[in-house]
PDB file of C-alpha atoms in Angstrom:
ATOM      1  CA  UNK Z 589      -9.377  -9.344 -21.194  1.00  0.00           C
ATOM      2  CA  UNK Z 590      -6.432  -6.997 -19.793  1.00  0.00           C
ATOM      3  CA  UNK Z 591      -6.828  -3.987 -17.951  1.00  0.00           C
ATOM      4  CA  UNK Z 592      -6.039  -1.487 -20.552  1.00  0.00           C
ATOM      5  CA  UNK Z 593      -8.952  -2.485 -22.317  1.00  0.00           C
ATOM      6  CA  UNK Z 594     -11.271  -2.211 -18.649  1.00  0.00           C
ATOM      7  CA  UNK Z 595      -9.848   0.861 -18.337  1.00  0.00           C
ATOM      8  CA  UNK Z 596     -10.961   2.389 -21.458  1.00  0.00           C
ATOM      9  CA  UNK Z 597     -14.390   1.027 -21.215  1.00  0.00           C
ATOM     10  CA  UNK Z 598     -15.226   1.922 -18.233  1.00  0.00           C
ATOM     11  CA  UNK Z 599     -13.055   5.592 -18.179  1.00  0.00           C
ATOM     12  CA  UNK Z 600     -10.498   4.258 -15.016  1.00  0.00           C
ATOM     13  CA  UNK Z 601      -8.057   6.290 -14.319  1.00  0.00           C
ATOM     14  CA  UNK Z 602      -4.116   4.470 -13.672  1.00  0.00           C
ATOM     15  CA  UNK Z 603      -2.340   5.631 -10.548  1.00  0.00           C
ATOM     16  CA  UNK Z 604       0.808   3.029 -10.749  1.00  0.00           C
ATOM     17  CA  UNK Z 605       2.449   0.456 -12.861  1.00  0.00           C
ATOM     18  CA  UNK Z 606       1.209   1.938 -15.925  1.00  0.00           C
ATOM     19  CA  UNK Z 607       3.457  -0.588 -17.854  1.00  0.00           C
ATOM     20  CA  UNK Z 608       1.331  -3.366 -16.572  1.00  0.00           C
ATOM     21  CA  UNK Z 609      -1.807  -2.585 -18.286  1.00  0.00           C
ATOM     22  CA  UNK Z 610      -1.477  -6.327 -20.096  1.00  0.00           C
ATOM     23  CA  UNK Z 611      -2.126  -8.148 -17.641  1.00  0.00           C
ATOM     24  CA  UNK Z 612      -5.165 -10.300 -18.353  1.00  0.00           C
ATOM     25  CA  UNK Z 613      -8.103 -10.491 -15.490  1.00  0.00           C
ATOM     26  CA  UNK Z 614      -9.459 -13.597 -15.210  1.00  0.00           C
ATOM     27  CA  UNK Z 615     -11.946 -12.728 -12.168  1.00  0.00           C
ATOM     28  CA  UNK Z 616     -13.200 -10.242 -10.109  1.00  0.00           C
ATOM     29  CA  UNK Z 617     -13.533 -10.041  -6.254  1.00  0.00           C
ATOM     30  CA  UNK Z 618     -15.252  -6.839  -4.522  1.00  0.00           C
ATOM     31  CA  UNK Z 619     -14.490  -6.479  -0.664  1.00  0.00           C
ATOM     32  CA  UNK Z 620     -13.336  -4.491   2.114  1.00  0.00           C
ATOM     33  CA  UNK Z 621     -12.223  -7.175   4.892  1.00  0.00           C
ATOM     34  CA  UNK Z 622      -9.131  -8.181   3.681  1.00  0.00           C
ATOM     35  CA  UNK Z 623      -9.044 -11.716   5.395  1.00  0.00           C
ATOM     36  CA  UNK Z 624     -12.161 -12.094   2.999  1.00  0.00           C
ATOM     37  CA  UNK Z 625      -9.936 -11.272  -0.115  1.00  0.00           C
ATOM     38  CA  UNK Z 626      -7.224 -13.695   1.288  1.00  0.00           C
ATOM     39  CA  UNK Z 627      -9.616 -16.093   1.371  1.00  0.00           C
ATOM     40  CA  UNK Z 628     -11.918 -15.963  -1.285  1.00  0.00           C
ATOM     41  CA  UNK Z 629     -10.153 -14.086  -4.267  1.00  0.00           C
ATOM     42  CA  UNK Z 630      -7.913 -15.887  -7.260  1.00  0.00           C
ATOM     43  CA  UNK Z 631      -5.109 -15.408  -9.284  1.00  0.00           C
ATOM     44  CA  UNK Z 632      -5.946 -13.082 -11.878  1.00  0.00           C
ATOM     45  CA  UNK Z 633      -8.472 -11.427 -10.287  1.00  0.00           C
ATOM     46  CA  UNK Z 634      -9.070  -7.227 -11.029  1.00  0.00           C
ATOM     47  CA  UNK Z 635      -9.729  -6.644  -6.591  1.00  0.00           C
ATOM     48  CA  UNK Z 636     -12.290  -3.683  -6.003  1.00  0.00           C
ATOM     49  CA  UNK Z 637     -12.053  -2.264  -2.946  1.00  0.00           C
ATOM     50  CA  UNK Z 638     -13.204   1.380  -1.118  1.00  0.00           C
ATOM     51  CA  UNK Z 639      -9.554   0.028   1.046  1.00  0.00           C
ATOM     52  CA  UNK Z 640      -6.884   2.671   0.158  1.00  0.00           C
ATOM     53  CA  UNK Z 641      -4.260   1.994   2.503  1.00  0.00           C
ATOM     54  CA  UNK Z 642      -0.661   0.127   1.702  1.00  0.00           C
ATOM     55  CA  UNK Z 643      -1.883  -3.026   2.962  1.00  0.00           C
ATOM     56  CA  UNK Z 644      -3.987  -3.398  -0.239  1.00  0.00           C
ATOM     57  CA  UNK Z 645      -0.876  -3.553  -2.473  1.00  0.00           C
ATOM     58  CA  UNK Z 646       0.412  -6.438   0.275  1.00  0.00           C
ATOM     59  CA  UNK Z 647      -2.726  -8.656  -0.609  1.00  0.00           C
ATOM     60  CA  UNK Z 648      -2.739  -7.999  -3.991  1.00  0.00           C
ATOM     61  CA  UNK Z 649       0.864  -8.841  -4.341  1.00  0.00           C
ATOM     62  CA  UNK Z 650       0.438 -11.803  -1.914  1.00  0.00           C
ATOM     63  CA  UNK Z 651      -2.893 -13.315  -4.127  1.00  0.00           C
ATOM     64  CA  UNK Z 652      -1.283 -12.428  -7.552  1.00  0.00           C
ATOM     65  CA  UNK Z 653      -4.345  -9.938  -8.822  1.00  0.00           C
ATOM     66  CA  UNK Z 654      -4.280  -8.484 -11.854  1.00  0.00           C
ATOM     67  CA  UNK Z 655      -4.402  -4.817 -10.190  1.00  0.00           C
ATOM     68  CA  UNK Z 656      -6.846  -2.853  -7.610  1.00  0.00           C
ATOM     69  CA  UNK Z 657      -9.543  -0.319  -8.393  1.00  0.00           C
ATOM     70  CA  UNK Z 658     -10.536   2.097  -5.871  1.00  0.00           C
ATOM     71  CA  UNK Z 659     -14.013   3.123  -6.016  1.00  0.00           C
ATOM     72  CA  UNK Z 660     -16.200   6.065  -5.632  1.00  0.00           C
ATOM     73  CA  UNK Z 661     -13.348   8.374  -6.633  1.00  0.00           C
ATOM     74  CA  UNK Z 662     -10.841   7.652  -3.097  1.00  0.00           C
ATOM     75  CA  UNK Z 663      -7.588   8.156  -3.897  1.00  0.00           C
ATOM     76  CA  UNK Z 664      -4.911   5.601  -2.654  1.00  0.00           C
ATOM     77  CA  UNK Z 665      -2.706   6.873   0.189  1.00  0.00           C
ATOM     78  CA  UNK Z 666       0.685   7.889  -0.814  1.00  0.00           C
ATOM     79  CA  UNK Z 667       2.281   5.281   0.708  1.00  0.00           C
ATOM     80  CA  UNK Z 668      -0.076   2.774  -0.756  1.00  0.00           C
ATOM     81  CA  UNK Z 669       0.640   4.389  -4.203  1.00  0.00           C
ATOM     82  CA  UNK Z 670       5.040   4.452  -3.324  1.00  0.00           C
ATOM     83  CA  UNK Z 671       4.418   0.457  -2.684  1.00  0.00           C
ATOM     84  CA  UNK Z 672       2.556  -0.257  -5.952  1.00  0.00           C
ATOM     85  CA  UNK Z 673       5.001   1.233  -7.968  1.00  0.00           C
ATOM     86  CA  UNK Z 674       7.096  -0.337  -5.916  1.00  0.00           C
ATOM     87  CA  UNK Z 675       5.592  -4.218  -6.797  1.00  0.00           C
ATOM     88  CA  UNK Z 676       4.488  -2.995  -9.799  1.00  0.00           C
ATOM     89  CA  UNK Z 677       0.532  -3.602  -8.831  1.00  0.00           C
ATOM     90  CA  UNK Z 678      -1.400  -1.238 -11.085  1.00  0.00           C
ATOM     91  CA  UNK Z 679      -4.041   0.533  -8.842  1.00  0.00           C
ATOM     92  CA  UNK Z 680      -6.743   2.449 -10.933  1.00  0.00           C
ATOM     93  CA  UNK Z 681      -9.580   4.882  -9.630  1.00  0.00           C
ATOM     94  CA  UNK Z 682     -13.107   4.808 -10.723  1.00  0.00           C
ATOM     95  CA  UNK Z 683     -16.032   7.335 -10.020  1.00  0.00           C
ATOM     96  CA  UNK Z 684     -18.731   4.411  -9.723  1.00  0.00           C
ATOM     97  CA  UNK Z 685     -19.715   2.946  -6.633  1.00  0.00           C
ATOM     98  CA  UNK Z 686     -18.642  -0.886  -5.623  1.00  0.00           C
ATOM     99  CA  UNK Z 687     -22.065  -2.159  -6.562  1.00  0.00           C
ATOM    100  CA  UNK Z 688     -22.553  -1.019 -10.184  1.00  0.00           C
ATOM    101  CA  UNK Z 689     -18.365  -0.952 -10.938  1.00  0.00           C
ATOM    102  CA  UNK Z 690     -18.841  -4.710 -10.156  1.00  0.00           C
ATOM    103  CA  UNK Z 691     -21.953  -5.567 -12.287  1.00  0.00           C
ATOM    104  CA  UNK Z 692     -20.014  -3.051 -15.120  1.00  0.00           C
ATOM    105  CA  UNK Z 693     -16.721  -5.665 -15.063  1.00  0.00           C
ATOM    106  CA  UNK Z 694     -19.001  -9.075 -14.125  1.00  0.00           C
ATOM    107  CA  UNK Z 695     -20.745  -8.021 -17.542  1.00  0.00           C
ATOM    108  CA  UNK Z 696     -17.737  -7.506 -19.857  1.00  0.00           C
ATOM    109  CA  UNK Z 697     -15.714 -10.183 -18.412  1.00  0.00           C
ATOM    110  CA  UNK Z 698     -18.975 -12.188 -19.273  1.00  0.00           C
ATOM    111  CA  UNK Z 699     -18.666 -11.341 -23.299  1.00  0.00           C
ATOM    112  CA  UNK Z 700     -16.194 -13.139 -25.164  1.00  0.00           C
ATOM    113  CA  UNK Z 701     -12.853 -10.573 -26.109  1.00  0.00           C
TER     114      UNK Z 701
ATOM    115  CA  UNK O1364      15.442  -9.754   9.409  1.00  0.00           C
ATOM    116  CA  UNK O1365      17.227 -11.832   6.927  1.00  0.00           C
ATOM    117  CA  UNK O1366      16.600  -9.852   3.644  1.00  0.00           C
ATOM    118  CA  UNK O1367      15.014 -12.048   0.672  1.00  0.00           C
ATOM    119  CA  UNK O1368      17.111 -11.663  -1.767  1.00  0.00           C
ATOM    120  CA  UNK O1369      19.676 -13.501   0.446  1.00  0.00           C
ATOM    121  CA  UNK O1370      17.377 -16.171   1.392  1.00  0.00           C
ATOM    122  CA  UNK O1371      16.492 -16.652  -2.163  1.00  0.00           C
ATOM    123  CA  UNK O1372      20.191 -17.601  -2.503  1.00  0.00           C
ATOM    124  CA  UNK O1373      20.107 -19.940   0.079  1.00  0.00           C
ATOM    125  CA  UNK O1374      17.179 -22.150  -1.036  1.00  0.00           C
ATOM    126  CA  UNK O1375      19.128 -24.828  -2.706  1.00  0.00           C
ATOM    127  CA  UNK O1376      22.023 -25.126  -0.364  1.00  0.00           C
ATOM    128  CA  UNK O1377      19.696 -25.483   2.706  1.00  0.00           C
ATOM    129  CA  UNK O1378      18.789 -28.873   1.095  1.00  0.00           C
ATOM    130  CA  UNK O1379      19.011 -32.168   3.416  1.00  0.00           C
ATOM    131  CA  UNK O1380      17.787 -35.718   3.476  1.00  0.00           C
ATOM    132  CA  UNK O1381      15.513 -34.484   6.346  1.00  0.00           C
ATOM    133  CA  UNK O1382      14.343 -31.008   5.118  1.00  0.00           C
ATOM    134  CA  UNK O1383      14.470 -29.062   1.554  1.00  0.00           C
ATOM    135  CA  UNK O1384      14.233 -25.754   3.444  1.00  0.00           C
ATOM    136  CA  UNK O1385      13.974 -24.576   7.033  1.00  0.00           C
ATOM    137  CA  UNK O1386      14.617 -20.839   8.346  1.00  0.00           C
ATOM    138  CA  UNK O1387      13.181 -18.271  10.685  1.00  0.00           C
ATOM    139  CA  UNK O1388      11.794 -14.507   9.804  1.00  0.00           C
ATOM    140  CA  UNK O1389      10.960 -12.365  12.293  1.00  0.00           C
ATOM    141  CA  UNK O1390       7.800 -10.440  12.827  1.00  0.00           C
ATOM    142  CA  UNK O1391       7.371  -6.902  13.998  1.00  0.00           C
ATOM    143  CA  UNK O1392       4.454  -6.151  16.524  1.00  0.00           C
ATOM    144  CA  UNK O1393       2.604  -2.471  15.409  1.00  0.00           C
ATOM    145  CA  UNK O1394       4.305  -2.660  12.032  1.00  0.00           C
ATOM    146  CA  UNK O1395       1.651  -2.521   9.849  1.00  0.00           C
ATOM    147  CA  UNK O1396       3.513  -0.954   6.710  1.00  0.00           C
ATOM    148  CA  UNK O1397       5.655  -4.224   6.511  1.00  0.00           C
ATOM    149  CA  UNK O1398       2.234  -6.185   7.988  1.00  0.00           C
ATOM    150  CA  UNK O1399       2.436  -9.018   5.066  1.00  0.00           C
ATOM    151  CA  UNK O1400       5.855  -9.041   3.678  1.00  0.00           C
ATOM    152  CA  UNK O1401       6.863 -12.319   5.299  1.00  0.00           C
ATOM    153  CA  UNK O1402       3.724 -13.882   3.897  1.00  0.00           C
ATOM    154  CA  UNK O1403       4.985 -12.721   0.370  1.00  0.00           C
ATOM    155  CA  UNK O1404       8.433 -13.597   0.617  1.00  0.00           C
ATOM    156  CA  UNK O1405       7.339 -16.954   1.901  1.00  0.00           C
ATOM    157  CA  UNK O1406       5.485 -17.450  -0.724  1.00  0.00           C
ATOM    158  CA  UNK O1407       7.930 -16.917  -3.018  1.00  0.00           C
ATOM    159  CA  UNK O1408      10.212 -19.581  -1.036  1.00  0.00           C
ATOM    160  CA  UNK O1409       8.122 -21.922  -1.582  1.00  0.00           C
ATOM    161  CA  UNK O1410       7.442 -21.635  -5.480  1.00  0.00           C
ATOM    162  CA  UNK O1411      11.195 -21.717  -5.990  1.00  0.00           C
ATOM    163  CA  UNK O1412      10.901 -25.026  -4.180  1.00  0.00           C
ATOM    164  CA  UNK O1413       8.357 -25.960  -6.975  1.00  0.00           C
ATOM    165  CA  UNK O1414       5.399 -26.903  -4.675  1.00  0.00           C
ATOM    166  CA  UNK O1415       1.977 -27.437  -5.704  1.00  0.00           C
ATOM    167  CA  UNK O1416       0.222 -24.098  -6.286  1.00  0.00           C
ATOM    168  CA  UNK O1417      -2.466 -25.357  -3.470  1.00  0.00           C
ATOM    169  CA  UNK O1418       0.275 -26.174  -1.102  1.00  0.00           C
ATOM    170  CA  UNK O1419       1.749 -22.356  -2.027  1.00  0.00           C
ATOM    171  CA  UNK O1420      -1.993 -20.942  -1.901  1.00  0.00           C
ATOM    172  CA  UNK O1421      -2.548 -22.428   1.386  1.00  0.00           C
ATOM    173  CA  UNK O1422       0.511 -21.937   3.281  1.00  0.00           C
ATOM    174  CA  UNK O1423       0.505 -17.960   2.088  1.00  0.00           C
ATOM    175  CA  UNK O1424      -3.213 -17.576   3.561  1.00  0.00           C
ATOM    176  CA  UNK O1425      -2.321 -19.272   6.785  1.00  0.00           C
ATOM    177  CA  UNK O1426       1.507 -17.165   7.066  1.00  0.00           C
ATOM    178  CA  UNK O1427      -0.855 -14.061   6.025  1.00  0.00           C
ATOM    179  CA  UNK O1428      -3.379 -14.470   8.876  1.00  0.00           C
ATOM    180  CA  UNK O1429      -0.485 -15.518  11.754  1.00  0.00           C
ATOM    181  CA  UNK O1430       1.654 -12.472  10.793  1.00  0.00           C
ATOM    182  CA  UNK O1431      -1.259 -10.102  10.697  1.00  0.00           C
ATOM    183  CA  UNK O1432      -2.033 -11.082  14.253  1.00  0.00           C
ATOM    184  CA  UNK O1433       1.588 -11.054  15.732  1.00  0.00           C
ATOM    185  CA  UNK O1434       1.431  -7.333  14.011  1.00  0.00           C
ATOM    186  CA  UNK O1435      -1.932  -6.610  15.471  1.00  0.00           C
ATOM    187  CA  UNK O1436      -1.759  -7.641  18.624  1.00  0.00           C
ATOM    188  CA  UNK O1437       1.660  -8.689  19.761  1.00  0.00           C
ATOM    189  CA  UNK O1438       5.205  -7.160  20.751  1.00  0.00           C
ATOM    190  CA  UNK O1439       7.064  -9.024  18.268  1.00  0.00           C
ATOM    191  CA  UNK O1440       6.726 -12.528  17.011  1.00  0.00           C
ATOM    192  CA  UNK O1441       8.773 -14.996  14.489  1.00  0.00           C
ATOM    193  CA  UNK O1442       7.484 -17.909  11.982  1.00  0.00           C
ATOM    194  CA  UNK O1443       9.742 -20.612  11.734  1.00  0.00           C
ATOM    195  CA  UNK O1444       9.118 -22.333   8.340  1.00  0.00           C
ATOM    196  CA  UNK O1445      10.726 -26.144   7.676  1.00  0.00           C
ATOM    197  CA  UNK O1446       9.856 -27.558   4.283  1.00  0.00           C
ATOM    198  CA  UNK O1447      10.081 -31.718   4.016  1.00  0.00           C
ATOM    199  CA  UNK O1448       9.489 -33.719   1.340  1.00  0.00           C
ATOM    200  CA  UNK O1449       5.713 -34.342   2.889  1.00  0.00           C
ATOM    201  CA  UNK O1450       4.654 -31.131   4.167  1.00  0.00           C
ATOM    202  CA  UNK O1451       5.260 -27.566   4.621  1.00  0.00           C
ATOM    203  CA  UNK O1452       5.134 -26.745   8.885  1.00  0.00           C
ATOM    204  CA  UNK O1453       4.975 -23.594   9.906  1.00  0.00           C
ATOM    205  CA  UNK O1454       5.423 -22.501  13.267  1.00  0.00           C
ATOM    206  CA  UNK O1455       4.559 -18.768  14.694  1.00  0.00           C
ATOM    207  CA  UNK O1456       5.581 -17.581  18.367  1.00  0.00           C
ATOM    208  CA  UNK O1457       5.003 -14.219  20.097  1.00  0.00           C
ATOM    209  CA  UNK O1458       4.897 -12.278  22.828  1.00  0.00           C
ATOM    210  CA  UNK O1459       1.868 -10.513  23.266  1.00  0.00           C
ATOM    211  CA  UNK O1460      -1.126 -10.715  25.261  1.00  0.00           C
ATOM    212  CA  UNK O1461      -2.170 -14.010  24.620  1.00  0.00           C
ATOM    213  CA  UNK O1462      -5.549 -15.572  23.922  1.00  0.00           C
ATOM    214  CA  UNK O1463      -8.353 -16.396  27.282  1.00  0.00           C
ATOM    215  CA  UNK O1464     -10.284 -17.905  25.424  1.00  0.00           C
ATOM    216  CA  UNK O1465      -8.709 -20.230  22.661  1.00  0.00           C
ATOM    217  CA  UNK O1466     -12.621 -21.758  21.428  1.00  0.00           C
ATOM    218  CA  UNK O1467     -13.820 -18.235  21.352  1.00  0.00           C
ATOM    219  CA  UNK O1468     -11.028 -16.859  19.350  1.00  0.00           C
ATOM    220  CA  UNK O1469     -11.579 -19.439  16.934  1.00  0.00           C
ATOM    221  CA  UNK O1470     -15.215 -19.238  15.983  1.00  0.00           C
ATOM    222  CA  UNK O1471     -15.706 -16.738  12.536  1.00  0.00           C
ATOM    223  CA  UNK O1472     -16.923 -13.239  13.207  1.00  0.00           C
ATOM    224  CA  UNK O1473     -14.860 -12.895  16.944  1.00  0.00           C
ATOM    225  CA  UNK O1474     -12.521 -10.417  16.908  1.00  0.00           C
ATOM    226  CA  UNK O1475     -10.831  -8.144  19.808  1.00  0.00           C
ATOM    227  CA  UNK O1476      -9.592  -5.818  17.537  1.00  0.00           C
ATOM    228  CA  UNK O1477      -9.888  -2.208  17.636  1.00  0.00           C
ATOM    229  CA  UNK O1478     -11.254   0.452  16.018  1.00  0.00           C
ATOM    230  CA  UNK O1479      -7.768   1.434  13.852  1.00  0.00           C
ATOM    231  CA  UNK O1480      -7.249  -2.420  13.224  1.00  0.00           C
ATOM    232  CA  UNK O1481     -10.969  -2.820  12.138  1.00  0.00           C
ATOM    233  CA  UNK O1482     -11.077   0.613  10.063  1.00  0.00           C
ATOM    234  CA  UNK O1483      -8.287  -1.122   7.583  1.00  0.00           C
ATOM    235  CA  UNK O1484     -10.197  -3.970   6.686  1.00  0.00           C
ATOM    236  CA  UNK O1485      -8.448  -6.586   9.555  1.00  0.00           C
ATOM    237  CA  UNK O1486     -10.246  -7.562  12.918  1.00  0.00           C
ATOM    238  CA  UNK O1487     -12.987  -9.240  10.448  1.00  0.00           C
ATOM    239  CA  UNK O1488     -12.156 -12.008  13.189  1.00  0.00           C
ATOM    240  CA  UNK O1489     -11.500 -14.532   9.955  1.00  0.00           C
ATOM    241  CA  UNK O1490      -7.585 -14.760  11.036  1.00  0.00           C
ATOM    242  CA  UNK O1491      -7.402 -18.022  13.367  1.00  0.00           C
ATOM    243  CA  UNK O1492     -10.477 -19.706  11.235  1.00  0.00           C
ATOM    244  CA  UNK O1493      -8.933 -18.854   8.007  1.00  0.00           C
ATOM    245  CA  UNK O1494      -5.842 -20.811   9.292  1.00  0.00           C
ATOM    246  CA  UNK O1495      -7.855 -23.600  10.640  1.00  0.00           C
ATOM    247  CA  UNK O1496      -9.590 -23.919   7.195  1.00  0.00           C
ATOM    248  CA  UNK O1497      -6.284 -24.069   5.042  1.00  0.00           C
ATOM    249  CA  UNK O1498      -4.343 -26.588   7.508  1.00  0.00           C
ATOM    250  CA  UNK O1499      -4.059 -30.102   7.361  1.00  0.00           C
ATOM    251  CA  UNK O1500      -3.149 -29.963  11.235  1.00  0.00           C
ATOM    252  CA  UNK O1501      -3.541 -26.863  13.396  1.00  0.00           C
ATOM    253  CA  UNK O1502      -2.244 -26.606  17.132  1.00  0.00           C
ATOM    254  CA  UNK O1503      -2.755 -23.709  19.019  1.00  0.00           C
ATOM    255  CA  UNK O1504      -1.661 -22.605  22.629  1.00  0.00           C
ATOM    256  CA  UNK O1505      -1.601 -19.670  25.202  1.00  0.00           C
ATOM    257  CA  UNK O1506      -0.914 -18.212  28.025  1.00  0.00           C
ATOM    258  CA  UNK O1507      -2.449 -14.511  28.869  1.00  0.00           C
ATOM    259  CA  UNK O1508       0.138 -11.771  29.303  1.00  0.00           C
ATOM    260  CA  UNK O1509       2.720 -14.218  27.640  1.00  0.00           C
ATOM    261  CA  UNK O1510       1.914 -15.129  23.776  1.00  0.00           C
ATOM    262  CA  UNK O1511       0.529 -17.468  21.634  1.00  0.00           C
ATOM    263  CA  UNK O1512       2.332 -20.917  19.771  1.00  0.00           C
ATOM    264  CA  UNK O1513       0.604 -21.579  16.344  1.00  0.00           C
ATOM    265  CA  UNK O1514       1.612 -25.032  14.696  1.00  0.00           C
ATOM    266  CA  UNK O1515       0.347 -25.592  11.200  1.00  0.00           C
ATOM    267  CA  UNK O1516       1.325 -28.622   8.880  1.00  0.00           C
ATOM    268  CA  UNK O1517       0.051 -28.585   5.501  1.00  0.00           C
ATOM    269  CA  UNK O1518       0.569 -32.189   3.480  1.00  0.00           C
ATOM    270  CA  UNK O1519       2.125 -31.918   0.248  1.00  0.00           C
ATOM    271  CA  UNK O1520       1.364 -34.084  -2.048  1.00  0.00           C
ATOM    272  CA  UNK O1521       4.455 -36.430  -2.507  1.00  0.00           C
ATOM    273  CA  UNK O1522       5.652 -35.277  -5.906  1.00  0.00           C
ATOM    274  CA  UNK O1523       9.177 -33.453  -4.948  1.00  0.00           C
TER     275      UNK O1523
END
């Protein structure tokens, strides 16, 4: 599934690398500690995060996600936003909190596209 | 800081009998708006080379974790990184304040960090265990007030 079609379902909203919508998610990963998303997150993964510093984009870029979603509404940081664009990382914003944004893209990843 | 496009360049022509790549990138201590760019450029180093993905995966956790400490923690550091035919080594030095207690520092959960390191998602005190988990061969010494010498070698499997 790519992230334009997340998006809609689930009303995101795109700060950066609009153009990069396509790219398929393969897996999700929800965490703050960003050793833990080194660690534990893949390739392909959509990376959900209440994080909205310009480190973010460094992991993201670094583990290959699929793009970032801020929850409960934060806004990334300007400088996080000037490095997505930057490495093209698409960074979206969602209203729902970690816990049901998670179960939301767990359940439509689940169903076959 | 050698820039990466230049390095990029270099890749092929670096190539001996004894090595297929060897250079040095310096780390800035405090930096944390470059904090992870050596990691990433790294990593890219080492897919031109056409390593295994879980030799790439693996070295880009463990240069990840070593440069967020140097930026943490010390003054300045480097990673010298010398690819052979069997492994990937990867060497980080830096001045800082070193670590007292070397067992302590690696068990999962320690941390020294601050409050500013810890409110941006680092000081999870994962760093030196992450890089224990990922390495084939880990050394690691100190000396308080002086730095810290990391020595990783990750085996790659020989099909290069």
């Amino acid at each position: 599934m790519d992230i334009e079609t997340i998006a809609k379902k689930l009303n995101l909203e795109v700060r950066s690398a609009s153009d990069r919508l396509k790219n398929n998610v393969t897996g999700g990963y929800t965490g703050d500690l960003l050793s833990d998303v080194m660690a534990n997150s893949h390739e392909g993964d959509i990376w959900i995060t209440r994080q909205v510093h310009q480190n973010i984009v460094a992991v993201a870029t670094l583990k290959e996600h699929a793009g970032i979603i801020l929850v409960n509404s934060c806004e990334p940081a300007r400088d996080t936003l000037e490095k997505a664009i930057q490495e093209k990382i698409p960074i979206m914003v969602s209203n729902l909190p970690a816990f049901e944004l998670t179960g939301a893209i767990y359940n439509l990843l689940g169903k076959k596209d | 800081m050698v820039a990466w496009n230049k390095l990029k360049i270099t890749v092929h022509t670096t190539k001996t009998e004894n090595y297929l790549y060897t250079n040095s990138f310096d780390i800035e201590g405090g930096n944390f708006s470059k904090a992870g760019t050596i990691a990433t450029g790294i990593k890219s180093i080492l897919k031109e080379l056409g390593l295994p993905n879980d030799v790439v995966r693996k070295s880009a956790i463990v240069c990840y974790e070593a440069e967020i400490n140097v930026v943490s923690y010390a003054r300045k550091g480097f990673i010298n990184l010398t690819v052979t035919p069997k492994t990937v080594q990867i060497e980080i030095t830096d001045e800082g304040p070193g670590i007292p207690d070397i067992e302590l520092a690696m068990e999962q959960g320690y941390s020294t960090a601050n409050q500013q390191i810890r409110e941006m998602g680092f000081g999870a005190g994962m760093g030196l265990y992450n890089i224990n988990c990922y390495s084939d061969k880990f050394d690691i010494s100190s000396e308080v007030n002086k730095g810290t010498f990391l020595k990783i070698i990750i085996n790659t499997p020989q099909c290069i």
